[in-house]
Tab-separated table of C-alpha atoms in Angstrom:
chain	number	residue	atom	x	y	z
S	20	UNK	CA	-0.124	-0.031	-0.160
S	21	UNK	CA	2.959	2.313	-0.735
S	22	UNK	CA	1.016	4.690	-3.202
S	23	UNK	CA	-1.892	4.891	-0.991
S	24	UNK	CA	-2.438	8.137	1.593
S	25	UNK	CA	-2.317	7.231	5.166
S	26	UNK	CA	-5.568	9.061	5.814
S	27	UNK	CA	-8.696	9.656	3.843
S	28	UNK	CA	-11.757	12.934	3.430
S	29	UNK	CA	-14.886	11.289	4.490
S	30	UNK	CA	-18.818	12.094	5.076
S	31	UNK	CA	-19.822	11.651	8.329
S	32	UNK	CA	-23.307	11.798	9.284
S	33	UNK	CA	-23.234	12.712	13.048
S	34	UNK	CA	-27.466	13.674	13.090
S	35	UNK	CA	-30.534	14.927	11.273
S	36	UNK	CA	-29.131	17.246	9.143
S	37	UNK	CA	-25.860	16.982	10.367
S	38	UNK	CA	-23.113	15.936	7.979
S	39	UNK	CA	-19.185	16.336	8.773
S	40	UNK	CA	-16.442	16.721	6.559
S	41	UNK	CA	-13.143	14.813	8.237
S	42	UNK	CA	-10.416	12.940	7.847
S	43	UNK	CA	-9.792	9.319	8.834
S	44	UNK	CA	-7.222	6.938	8.683
S	45	UNK	CA	-7.470	4.785	5.047
S	46	UNK	CA	-8.536	1.308	6.430
S	47	UNK	CA	-6.501	-2.191	5.620
S	48	UNK	CA	-7.873	-4.977	4.010
S	49	UNK	CA	-8.489	-7.995	5.578
S	50	UNK	CA	-7.098	-10.796	3.915
S	51	UNK	CA	-9.840	-11.976	1.552
S	52	UNK	CA	-10.461	-7.685	0.746
S	53	UNK	CA	-9.592	-5.804	-1.267
S	54	UNK	CA	-8.804	-1.312	-1.062
S	55	UNK	CA	-11.264	0.239	-3.624
S	56	UNK	CA	-10.691	4.150	-4.347
S	57	UNK	CA	-14.196	5.195	-4.382
S	58	UNK	CA	-14.766	6.592	-8.207
S	59	UNK	CA	-18.355	7.625	-7.870
S	60	UNK	CA	-21.514	7.220	-5.040
S	61	UNK	CA	-25.225	6.862	-6.355
S	62	UNK	CA	-27.240	8.599	-3.651
S	63	UNK	CA	-30.381	6.645	-3.196
S	64	UNK	CA	-34.027	7.558	-0.968
S	65	UNK	CA	-32.553	5.518	2.056
S	66	UNK	CA	-29.605	7.654	2.445
S	67	UNK	CA	-31.979	10.789	1.880
S	68	UNK	CA	-34.064	9.264	5.065
S	69	UNK	CA	-30.994	8.538	7.017
S	70	UNK	CA	-30.083	12.288	6.510
S	71	UNK	CA	-33.778	13.812	7.190
S	72	UNK	CA	-35.354	11.401	9.650
S	73	UNK	CA	-32.066	9.353	11.597
S	74	UNK	CA	-33.696	6.118	11.194
S	75	UNK	CA	-35.083	3.256	8.989
S	76	UNK	CA	-37.816	1.044	10.753
S	77	UNK	CA	-35.490	-0.717	13.655
S	78	UNK	CA	-32.194	0.994	11.798
S	79	UNK	CA	-31.318	3.434	13.549
S	80	UNK	CA	-28.299	5.930	13.510
S	81	UNK	CA	-27.141	5.610	17.444
S	82	UNK	CA	-23.655	6.419	16.492
S	83	UNK	CA	-21.695	8.558	13.207
S	84	UNK	CA	-22.069	6.759	10.310
S	85	UNK	CA	-20.549	6.933	6.200
S	86	UNK	CA	-23.765	6.502	4.174
S	87	UNK	CA	-23.499	5.787	0.733
S	88	UNK	CA	-24.378	2.314	-0.991
S	89	UNK	CA	-23.989	2.625	-4.803
S	90	UNK	CA	-20.553	2.479	-5.561
S	91	UNK	CA	-17.971	2.116	-8.184
S	92	UNK	CA	-14.483	2.413	-8.079
S	93	UNK	CA	-10.918	0.704	-8.508
S	94	UNK	CA	-8.816	-1.639	-6.698
S	95	UNK	CA	-5.562	0.102	-4.858
S	96	UNK	CA	-4.723	-2.649	-2.608
S	97	UNK	CA	-4.967	-6.276	-1.957
S	98	UNK	CA	-5.170	-8.776	1.098
S	99	UNK	CA	-2.714	-11.603	1.661
S	100	UNK	CA	-5.451	-14.131	0.286
S	101	UNK	CA	-6.859	-12.247	-2.289
S	102	UNK	CA	-6.438	-12.948	-6.060
S	103	UNK	CA	-9.513	-12.095	-8.171
S	104	UNK	CA	-8.658	-8.772	-9.120
S	105	UNK	CA	-5.321	-6.938	-10.144
S	106	UNK	CA	-4.510	-4.006	-9.745
S	107	UNK	CA	-6.036	-0.932	-11.353
S	108	UNK	CA	-9.439	-3.248	-12.003
S	109	UNK	CA	-12.280	-1.269	-12.197
S	110	UNK	CA	-14.630	-2.711	-10.481
S	111	UNK	CA	-19.014	-2.484	-8.785
S	112	UNK	CA	-19.286	-2.949	-5.528
S	113	UNK	CA	-22.058	-5.150	-4.240
S	114	UNK	CA	-22.307	-3.468	-0.856
S	115	UNK	CA	-24.197	-6.234	1.261
S	116	UNK	CA	-21.761	-8.950	2.558
S	117	UNK	CA	-23.033	-11.808	4.194
S	118	UNK	CA	-22.173	-14.528	6.528
S	119	UNK	CA	-21.679	-17.551	4.467
S	120	UNK	CA	-22.551	-20.009	6.630
S	121	UNK	CA	-26.300	-19.426	8.003
S	122	UNK	CA	-28.985	-21.262	6.370
S	123	UNK	CA	-30.370	-18.512	4.230
S	124	UNK	CA	-26.988	-17.936	2.994
S	125	UNK	CA	-26.489	-21.854	2.123
S	126	UNK	CA	-30.192	-22.225	0.759
S	127	UNK	CA	-28.685	-19.178	-1.722
S	128	UNK	CA	-30.763	-16.380	-0.278
S	129	UNK	CA	-28.159	-14.467	1.015
S	130	UNK	CA	-29.770	-11.123	0.645
S	131	UNK	CA	-31.768	-12.249	4.077
S	132	UNK	CA	-29.171	-13.148	5.526
S	133	UNK	CA	-29.566	-12.028	9.699
S	134	UNK	CA	-25.572	-11.352	9.987
S	135	UNK	CA	-25.632	-8.723	6.182
S	136	UNK	CA	-23.066	-6.091	6.687
S	137	UNK	CA	-24.919	-3.452	4.056
S	138	UNK	CA	-22.923	-0.245	3.497
S	139	UNK	CA	-24.728	3.197	5.019
S	140	UNK	CA	-26.569	0.684	7.143
S	141	UNK	CA	-26.259	1.536	10.964
S	142	UNK	CA	-23.970	0.699	12.077
S	143	UNK	CA	-21.832	-0.213	8.646
S	144	UNK	CA	-20.133	2.818	7.246
S	145	UNK	CA	-20.752	3.283	3.785
S	146	UNK	CA	-18.773	4.639	0.808
S	147	UNK	CA	-19.170	8.225	1.094
S	148	UNK	CA	-15.410	8.809	1.536
S	149	UNK	CA	-12.221	8.084	-0.736
S	150	UNK	CA	-11.585	4.609	0.147
S	151	UNK	CA	-13.594	1.115	1.194
S	152	UNK	CA	-12.737	-2.179	1.943
S	153	UNK	CA	-14.994	-5.094	1.035
S	154	UNK	CA	-14.350	-8.633	0.488
S	155	UNK	CA	-12.888	-9.664	-3.103
S	156	UNK	CA	-15.945	-12.078	-4.442
S	157	UNK	CA	-18.321	-8.693	-3.726
S	158	UNK	CA	-16.540	-6.287	-6.235
S	159	UNK	CA	-17.093	-7.171	-9.211
S	160	UNK	CA	-15.300	-6.282	-12.485
S	161	UNK	CA	-16.647	-3.626	-14.950
S	162	UNK	CA	-16.228	-3.456	-18.611
S	163	UNK	CA	-14.652	0.194	-19.882
S	164	UNK	CA	-18.437	0.294	-22.009
S	165	UNK	CA	-19.902	1.120	-17.995
S	166	UNK	CA	-18.949	4.711	-16.719
S	167	UNK	CA	-17.436	4.749	-13.683
S	168	UNK	CA	-21.343	6.050	-12.598
S	169	UNK	CA	-23.172	3.741	-13.954
S	170	UNK	CA	-20.572	0.984	-12.357
S	171	UNK	CA	-22.278	2.194	-9.445
S	172	UNK	CA	-25.709	2.491	-10.472
S	173	UNK	CA	-25.570	-1.517	-11.191
S	174	UNK	CA	-26.884	-1.718	-7.772
S	175	UNK	CA	-29.858	-0.374	-8.200
S	176	UNK	CA	-29.748	-2.275	-11.765
S	177	UNK	CA	-29.970	-5.281	-9.343
S	178	UNK	CA	-32.670	-3.944	-7.661
S	179	UNK	CA	-34.366	-4.223	-10.761
S	180	UNK	CA	-33.402	-7.610	-11.739
S	181	UNK	CA	-34.206	-9.157	-8.624
S	182	UNK	CA	-38.039	-7.682	-9.001
S	183	UNK	CA	-38.485	-9.383	-12.757
S	184	UNK	CA	-37.155	-12.407	-11.825
S	185	UNK	CA	-39.315	-12.575	-8.446
S	186	UNK	CA	-42.099	-11.704	-10.467
S	187	UNK	CA	-41.446	-14.122	-13.530
S	188	UNK	CA	-41.541	-11.472	-16.472
S	189	UNK	CA	-41.282	-13.520	-19.758
S	190	UNK	CA	-41.522	-12.775	-23.462
S	191	UNK	CA	-45.563	-11.475	-23.783
S	192	UNK	CA	-45.682	-10.308	-20.318
S	193	UNK	CA	-48.214	-7.106	-19.432
S	194	UNK	CA	-46.323	-5.226	-16.546
S	195	UNK	CA	-47.782	-1.754	-14.599
S	196	UNK	CA	-44.805	-0.232	-13.075
S	197	UNK	CA	-46.040	2.513	-10.378
S	198	UNK	CA	-43.726	5.210	-10.037
S	199	UNK	CA	-40.946	6.604	-12.061
S	200	UNK	CA	-38.472	7.305	-9.537
S	201	UNK	CA	-35.054	5.748	-10.472
S	202	UNK	CA	-36.050	1.670	-9.269
S	203	UNK	CA	-39.523	2.228	-11.187
S	204	UNK	CA	-37.070	3.086	-13.851
S	205	UNK	CA	-34.354	0.433	-13.798
S	206	UNK	CA	-37.689	-1.815	-13.533
S	207	UNK	CA	-39.018	-0.183	-16.654
S	208	UNK	CA	-36.102	-1.344	-18.510
S	209	UNK	CA	-34.891	-4.379	-16.670
S	210	UNK	CA	-39.169	-5.246	-17.602
S	211	UNK	CA	-38.429	-4.959	-21.533
S	212	UNK	CA	-35.168	-6.935	-21.333
S	213	UNK	CA	-36.732	-9.743	-19.757
S	214	UNK	CA	-39.346	-10.133	-22.631
S	215	UNK	CA	-42.627	-7.687	-21.093
S	216	UNK	CA	-45.009	-6.749	-24.697
S	217	UNK	CA	-46.453	-3.911	-22.242
S	218	UNK	CA	-45.162	-2.195	-19.935
S	219	UNK	CA	-46.828	0.915	-18.126
S	220	UNK	CA	-45.830	3.228	-16.524
S	221	UNK	CA	-47.549	5.710	-13.779
S	222	UNK	CA	-46.373	8.635	-11.888
S	223	UNK	CA	-47.324	12.551	-11.235
S	224	UNK	CA	-43.934	14.163	-12.240
S	225	UNK	CA	-44.319	14.223	-16.076
S	226	UNK	CA	-40.402	14.442	-16.744
S	227	UNK	CA	-39.719	11.684	-14.930
S	228	UNK	CA	-43.039	9.651	-17.513
S	229	UNK	CA	-41.225	11.382	-20.089
S	230	UNK	CA	-38.027	9.608	-19.601
S	231	UNK	CA	-39.696	6.266	-18.822
S	232	UNK	CA	-40.997	6.786	-22.133
S	233	UNK	CA	-37.863	7.157	-23.235
S	234	UNK	CA	-36.658	4.317	-21.331
S	235	UNK	CA	-38.844	1.874	-22.860
S	236	UNK	CA	-41.945	1.994	-21.390
S	237	UNK	CA	-44.905	1.269	-23.892
S	238	UNK	CA	-47.120	3.763	-22.422
S	239	UNK	CA	-47.386	5.983	-19.042
S	240	UNK	CA	-50.303	7.104	-16.779
S	241	UNK	CA	-50.166	10.435	-15.170
S	242	UNK	CA	-52.307	9.547	-11.924
S	243	UNK	CA	-52.249	13.197	-11.247
S	244	UNK	CA	-54.725	13.653	-13.963
S	245	UNK	CA	-55.964	10.613	-14.572
S	246	UNK	CA	-57.394	7.682	-12.520
S	247	UNK	CA	-55.571	3.644	-12.846
S	248	UNK	CA	-58.737	2.029	-12.798
S	249	UNK	CA	-60.177	4.095	-15.738
S	250	UNK	CA	-56.748	3.440	-18.010
S	251	UNK	CA	-58.260	0.155	-18.753
S	252	UNK	CA	-54.824	-1.852	-18.391
S	253	UNK	CA	-55.223	-5.489	-17.223
S	254	UNK	CA	-51.448	-6.335	-16.012
S	255	UNK	CA	-49.807	-9.295	-15.449
S	256	UNK	CA	-47.400	-8.077	-13.401
S	257	UNK	CA	-47.414	-5.174	-10.716
S	258	UNK	CA	-43.949	-3.980	-9.711
S	259	UNK	CA	-45.432	-1.133	-6.860
S	260	UNK	CA	-42.143	1.059	-6.990
S	261	UNK	CA	-43.869	4.083	-5.384
S	262	UNK	CA	-43.780	3.279	-1.732
S	263	UNK	CA	-46.945	5.185	-1.339
S	264	UNK	CA	-50.016	2.986	0.228
S	265	UNK	CA	-52.573	3.786	-1.658
S	266	UNK	CA	-50.879	3.642	-4.794
S	267	UNK	CA	-49.938	0.203	-4.115
S	268	UNK	CA	-53.872	-0.822	-3.333
S	269	UNK	CA	-54.975	1.078	-5.988
S	270	UNK	CA	-52.402	-1.060	-8.753
S	271	UNK	CA	-53.131	-4.105	-7.246
S	272	UNK	CA	-56.770	-3.879	-8.127
S	273	UNK	CA	-56.168	-3.885	-11.935
S	274	UNK	CA	-53.692	-7.004	-11.850
S	275	UNK	CA	-55.517	-9.588	-13.626
S	276	UNK	CA	-56.124	-13.515	-12.755
S	277	UNK	CA	-53.082	-15.612	-11.677
S	278	UNK	CA	-50.819	-12.317	-11.548
S	279	UNK	CA	-48.421	-11.354	-9.522
S	280	UNK	CA	-47.574	-8.793	-7.332
S	281	UNK	CA	-43.996	-7.316	-6.018
S	282	UNK	CA	-44.119	-4.801	-3.718
S	283	UNK	CA	-40.463	-3.151	-3.798
S	284	UNK	CA	-40.581	0.979	-2.819
S	285	UNK	CA	-40.588	1.273	0.611
S	286	UNK	CA	-43.226	3.896	2.073
S	287	UNK	CA	-46.011	3.257	4.988
S	288	UNK	CA	-45.419	0.805	7.028
S	289	UNK	CA	-48.828	-0.768	6.012
S	290	UNK	CA	-50.871	-0.882	2.869
S	291	UNK	CA	-54.094	-1.357	1.775
S	292	UNK	CA	-54.485	-4.725	0.584
S	293	UNK	CA	-58.246	-5.474	-1.351
S	294	UNK	CA	-57.999	-8.980	-0.345
S	295	UNK	CA	-61.419	-9.882	-2.177
S	296	UNK	CA	-59.337	-9.407	-4.777
S	297	UNK	CA	-56.118	-10.988	-4.043
S	298	UNK	CA	-58.411	-14.481	-2.623
S	299	UNK	CA	-60.882	-14.143	-6.208
S	300	UNK	CA	-57.712	-13.810	-8.643
S	301	UNK	CA	-55.218	-16.013	-6.574
S	302	UNK	CA	-52.995	-12.911	-6.737
S	303	UNK	CA	-49.696	-13.911	-5.844
S	304	UNK	CA	-48.278	-10.895	-3.571
S	305	UNK	CA	-44.640	-10.576	-2.421
S	306	UNK	CA	-42.005	-8.385	-0.950
S	307	UNK	CA	-38.342	-7.861	-2.160
S	308	UNK	CA	-35.559	-7.086	-0.203
S	309	UNK	CA	-32.360	-6.257	-1.906
S	310	UNK	CA	-31.021	-9.067	-4.189
S	311	UNK	CA	-28.590	-12.038	-4.289
S	312	UNK	CA	-26.860	-13.441	-7.155
S	313	UNK	CA	-27.965	-10.819	-9.703
S	314	UNK	CA	-24.455	-8.717	-10.881
S	315	UNK	CA	-23.597	-10.743	-13.654
S	316	UNK	CA	-27.241	-10.144	-15.159
S	317	UNK	CA	-26.769	-6.272	-14.375
S	318	UNK	CA	-23.591	-6.275	-15.310
S	319	UNK	CA	-24.688	-7.520	-18.690
S	320	UNK	CA	-27.814	-5.502	-19.366
S	321	UNK	CA	-26.055	-2.227	-18.782
S	322	UNK	CA	-22.894	-3.411	-20.850
S	323	UNK	CA	-24.779	-4.506	-23.953
S	324	UNK	CA	-26.887	-1.595	-23.904
S	325	UNK	CA	-30.241	-3.197	-23.319
S	326	UNK	CA	-30.448	-0.663	-20.033
S	327	UNK	CA	-28.973	2.876	-19.885
S	328	UNK	CA	-28.050	4.082	-16.635
S	329	UNK	CA	-26.087	7.134	-17.448
S	330	UNK	CA	-29.977	8.449	-18.433
S	331	UNK	CA	-30.843	8.767	-14.820
S	332	UNK	CA	-27.676	10.866	-13.631
S	333	UNK	CA	-29.501	14.082	-13.598
S	334	UNK	CA	-26.891	16.065	-10.964
S	335	UNK	CA	-23.450	16.011	-9.638
S	336	UNK	CA	-21.625	16.427	-6.817
S	337	UNK	CA	-17.940	16.452	-4.959
S	338	UNK	CA	-17.153	14.229	-1.761
S	339	UNK	CA	-17.489	18.188	0.138
S	340	UNK	CA	-21.161	18.442	-0.913
S	341	UNK	CA	-22.739	15.414	-0.181
S	342	UNK	CA	-25.434	16.918	2.178
S	343	UNK	CA	-26.345	19.264	-1.253
S	344	UNK	CA	-26.957	15.637	-2.877
S	345	UNK	CA	-28.794	14.450	-0.363
S	346	UNK	CA	-31.311	17.449	-0.625
S	347	UNK	CA	-31.064	18.397	-3.958
S	348	UNK	CA	-34.444	16.443	-5.421
S	349	UNK	CA	-36.472	18.210	-2.941
S	350	UNK	CA	-35.966	21.308	-4.453
S	351	UNK	CA	-35.206	20.382	-7.730
S	352	UNK	CA	-38.256	18.435	-9.660
S	353	UNK	CA	-36.072	17.580	-12.521
S	354	UNK	CA	-34.239	15.460	-10.102
S	355	UNK	CA	-33.486	11.617	-11.141
S	356	UNK	CA	-30.839	10.409	-9.295
S	357	UNK	CA	-27.449	12.699	-8.130
S	358	UNK	CA	-24.297	11.423	-7.661
S	359	UNK	CA	-20.977	12.025	-5.500
S	360	UNK	CA	-17.676	11.955	-7.050
S	361	UNK	CA	-15.429	10.759	-4.739
């Protein structure tokens, strides 16, 4: 690590609306880890929620925390047993490292590992800093066809890939996506890539609906002007990305017989479930939590041009501007994805 500095710049959340830029020692990789110089980090709604409220459900910020879980970077050092990556390799970071020995991990559901260490989730520090360490098998090589920003946004793309897998989207599927935020927009693209013949996207923001059309939506509905029920679209699959309880309840009522509902957006703790419709139409309703084994597919979709991640980036900030990156969406409705360049 002779070429690596001893300290690094870090953006630290100390409490609600309290982010401070400070110097910390550069971490040293464990034997099975690599040290990565961070290039780009996407901001996520969960980062904003921690900044605004200091908690998400049971995850509470009780000590200074570094946010950021959508990073890309370059391998600059390796632990003594790490062999997968050459120094200088560009990588996308899968930000959750499971224990690999529990029942969920052994069943292939490592996203449900109870001992998961996930970037930017209390008490685990994230990537709004200059260097991070990561177990080498969770650093995924990316081709030069992907920009640093796109490589970081493979993380939200993985959410879309996981949802499309869980909903079993296949050629000919008719898909409804509620919410045209970053997750809704990657879900739109993954649904088309998985073969959906119709993808209808709803939102209340006309700019985002326009982007949804650019990225492959076959139709959009501005639900501030037109009712979803009145649109007459009967999907096989609902990907609920808005996190708005009322929107979820209305959308479920449109799903066709034997359809699948995947709840992705995190909003209220409860939604109004139209139980008669679920029972009478034998709908499958499931949640989704992060992802597992999605990075190879996400990289292939983005590198092959089937998903455009750079189109999502509307604002860029420096590491000393993390607070601005987390608050810009509240001031500017043109924001889709703000990224922090480390």
